[in-house]
Amino acid sequence: MINRLCIIGVGLIGGSLARALRGAQACAHITGCGRSEENLQRACELGVIDDYSTDIAEAVKGADMIVLSVPLRAMPAIFRIIDVHIDAQAIITDVGSAKSTVVQAARDNLHNNIARFVPGHPIAGTEQSGVEASFAELFNERRVILTPLPENKTEAVERVKKMWEAAGALVQLMPVDHHDEVLAATSHLPHILAFGLVDTLSKMSDRDEIFQYAAGGFRDFSRIASSDPLMWRDICIENSAAIIQIMDNFLQDLEALKQAIATADLDTVEAIFRRAKEARDRYTEQLAPSSK
Ligand code: NAP
């Protein structure tokens, strides 16, 4: 299906996509690109990619599908280089966790090639980073959101959709702004809370004792605070408008909960917890057994 795939950023997401497409025999050749030759060599040894270049212009030569899988703030400079080196048939997509600023960066830098850029975001990941952490099943039955541009031809969107379907994913289309609002609430805010809570506890004078007695609940809640700080820095800054809106909502509700606890308002505290439990129970019921 894909003749020559170029993955820029062979880490968790880029590496997993390469592995999945290779496993599905959906592409003939995979070229990796990144800054560190050591990482790319390791990706070759692991059989994730066939060859590599640290030179983006060289890596995209002859590619019919180019996937940007780098931190969000690295994307504008990469678009600028791709724009003048891309092959006539190539489609470009990305996996960035926020979409409005990526689309703006593409519009600013892709010039005549903007119609060939189909923005995307796989709703799958782990708190690990790097090619060693990548695995072929990461996208199995997971959603991938595409936020096509008005300029995109149907064929370009279809090619990106088919690529993700070959990797095992369920593809949905969504407007860019809606994507950023939904993901701010369901992914970005939870990561901010996990980072924030663990940071607060780590600054307390008795932190060693606190962490020693932390049990399963703390481990579950804090898992995503092990995620890559640079990647999450970029996501927060690049989706700040939607994130600040949902943070304001949350802070208001947290303040109300604090007041209810401070005034021993049993009914309000119980009602909040009951509402939350019902919502989470509904959410877990609709999950596939493998992701519960
Ligand atoms: P990762 O494991 O750290 O991989 C990122 C890769 O990008 C690395 O191989 C890195 O290699 C390369 N890179 C970084 N800066 C670069 C640059 N300026 N030019 C070229 N290559 C560069 O990160 P990831 O988790 O795969 O995340 C990649 C993208 O996926 C991000 O945009 C993130 O928002 C999105 N995403 C992540 C998840 C998740 O759960 N992790 C889920 C969905 C989407 P070098 O350092 O050698 O350059």
Short mmCIF file of N, CA and C and ligand atoms in Angstrom, two decimals, residues 9-13 34-36 39 69-72 74-75 78 95-97 121-122 124-126 129-130 231 235, ligand 1:
data_model
loop_
_atom_site.label_atom_id
_atom_site.label_comp_id
_atom_site.label_asym_id
_atom_site.label_seq_id
_atom_site.Cartn_x
_atom_site.Cartn_y
_atom_site.Cartn_z
N GLY A 9 11.17 11.01 13.50
CA GLY A 9 10.96 10.82 14.94
C GLY A 9 10.62 9.37 15.22
N VAL A 10 11.67 8.53 15.28
CA VAL A 10 11.43 7.09 15.49
C VAL A 10 11.48 6.80 17.00
N GLY A 11 10.42 7.23 17.69
CA GLY A 11 10.32 7.01 19.13
C GLY A 11 9.19 6.06 19.43
N LEU A 12 8.47 6.31 20.53
CA LEU A 12 7.37 5.41 20.91
C LEU A 12 6.31 5.33 19.80
N ILE A 13 5.82 6.49 19.37
CA ILE A 13 4.70 6.50 18.41
C ILE A 13 5.19 6.16 17.00
N GLY A 34 15.86 11.37 12.41
CA GLY A 34 15.88 11.97 13.74
C GLY A 34 17.21 12.66 13.91
N ARG A 35 17.47 13.15 15.15
CA ARG A 35 18.73 13.87 15.35
C ARG A 35 19.85 12.93 15.80
N SER A 36 19.47 11.88 16.55
CA SER A 36 20.52 11.02 17.10
C SER A 36 20.71 9.76 16.25
N ASN A 39 20.12 6.40 18.14
CA ASN A 39 18.72 5.94 18.22
C ASN A 39 18.28 5.29 16.91
N SER A 69 6.59 12.48 13.71
CA SER A 69 6.30 11.93 15.03
C SER A 69 7.30 12.46 16.04
N VAL A 70 7.40 13.78 16.07
CA VAL A 70 8.36 14.48 16.93
C VAL A 70 7.57 15.35 17.91
N PRO A 71 8.22 15.86 18.98
CA PRO A 71 7.51 16.79 19.87
C PRO A 71 6.93 17.97 19.09
N LEU A 72 5.80 18.51 19.58
CA LEU A 72 5.04 19.51 18.82
C LEU A 72 5.88 20.70 18.35
N ALA A 74 8.87 20.92 17.62
CA ALA A 74 9.91 20.62 16.62
C ALA A 74 9.30 20.63 15.21
N MET A 75 7.96 20.66 15.12
CA MET A 75 7.33 20.46 13.80
C MET A 75 7.52 21.61 12.80
N ILE A 78 10.58 21.39 10.71
CA ILE A 78 10.59 20.20 9.84
C ILE A 78 9.69 20.44 8.62
N VAL A 95 1.44 13.10 14.13
CA VAL A 95 0.77 12.39 15.23
C VAL A 95 0.63 13.28 16.45
N GLY A 96 0.83 14.58 16.27
CA GLY A 96 0.88 15.51 17.41
C GLY A 96 -0.38 15.51 18.26
N SER A 97 -0.20 15.68 19.57
CA SER A 97 -1.30 15.57 20.52
C SER A 97 -2.19 16.80 20.58
N HIS A 121 -3.91 12.29 14.94
CA HIS A 121 -3.50 12.07 16.34
C HIS A 121 -3.99 10.70 16.82
N PRO A 122 -3.07 9.76 17.04
CA PRO A 122 -3.49 8.47 17.61
C PRO A 122 -3.78 8.63 19.10
N ALA A 124 -3.51 6.80 21.63
CA ALA A 124 -2.87 5.61 22.20
C ALA A 124 -1.47 6.01 22.58
N GLY A 125 -0.98 5.45 23.64
CA GLY A 125 0.38 5.76 24.06
C GLY A 125 0.66 5.11 25.38
N THR A 126 1.85 5.34 25.89
CA THR A 126 2.19 4.87 27.23
C THR A 126 3.01 6.00 27.86
N SER A 129 8.98 6.43 26.56
CA SER A 129 9.39 7.11 25.33
C SER A 129 10.47 6.29 24.63
N GLY A 130 10.71 6.62 23.37
CA GLY A 130 11.84 6.04 22.65
C GLY A 130 11.48 4.77 21.90
N MET A 231 7.87 16.49 26.07
CA MET A 231 6.70 16.29 25.22
C MET A 231 5.49 16.98 25.84
N ILE A 235 2.94 20.07 24.67
CA ILE A 235 1.49 19.90 24.53
C ILE A 235 0.76 21.01 25.31
P1 NAP B 1 9.46 9.94 21.72
O1 NAP B 1 9.33 8.51 22.05
O2 NAP B 1 10.30 10.82 22.60
O3 NAP B 1 9.97 10.09 20.23
C1 NAP B 1 10.18 11.33 19.64
C2 NAP B 1 11.22 11.15 18.54
O4 NAP B 1 11.38 12.39 17.88
C3 NAP B 1 12.58 10.72 19.04
O5 NAP B 1 12.96 9.57 18.34
C4 NAP B 1 13.51 11.91 18.74
O6 NAP B 1 14.75 11.41 18.32
C5 NAP B 1 12.77 12.60 17.61
N1 NAP B 1 12.97 14.06 17.61
C6 NAP B 1 12.83 14.92 18.62
N2 NAP B 1 13.06 16.17 18.23
C7 NAP B 1 13.36 16.09 16.90
C8 NAP B 1 13.70 17.04 15.92
N3 NAP B 1 13.79 18.34 16.22
N4 NAP B 1 13.93 16.62 14.66
C9 NAP B 1 13.84 15.30 14.34
N5 NAP B 1 13.52 14.35 15.25
C10 NAP B 1 13.30 14.74 16.50
O7 NAP B 1 8.02 10.66 21.67
P2 NAP B 1 6.60 10.03 21.31
O8 NAP B 1 5.94 9.63 22.57
O9 NAP B 1 6.76 9.06 20.21
O10 NAP B 1 5.84 11.36 20.81
C11 NAP B 1 6.00 11.84 19.51
C12 NAP B 1 4.76 12.65 19.12
O11 NAP B 1 3.61 11.83 19.34
C13 NAP B 1 4.53 13.92 19.94
O12 NAP B 1 4.15 14.97 19.07
C14 NAP B 1 3.36 13.57 20.86
O13 NAP B 1 2.56 14.71 21.12
C15 NAP B 1 2.61 12.54 20.03
N6 NAP B 1 1.83 11.54 20.79
C16 NAP B 1 2.40 10.92 21.88
C17 NAP B 1 1.66 9.97 22.58
C18 NAP B 1 2.24 9.28 23.78
O14 NAP B 1 1.50 8.74 24.61
N7 NAP B 1 3.56 9.22 23.92
C19 NAP B 1 0.37 9.64 22.16
C20 NAP B 1 -0.16 10.25 21.01
C21 NAP B 1 0.60 11.21 20.34
P3 NAP B 1 16.07 12.32 18.44
O15 NAP B 1 16.10 12.83 19.84
O16 NAP B 1 17.17 11.40 18.08
O17 NAP B 1 15.91 13.42 17.44
#
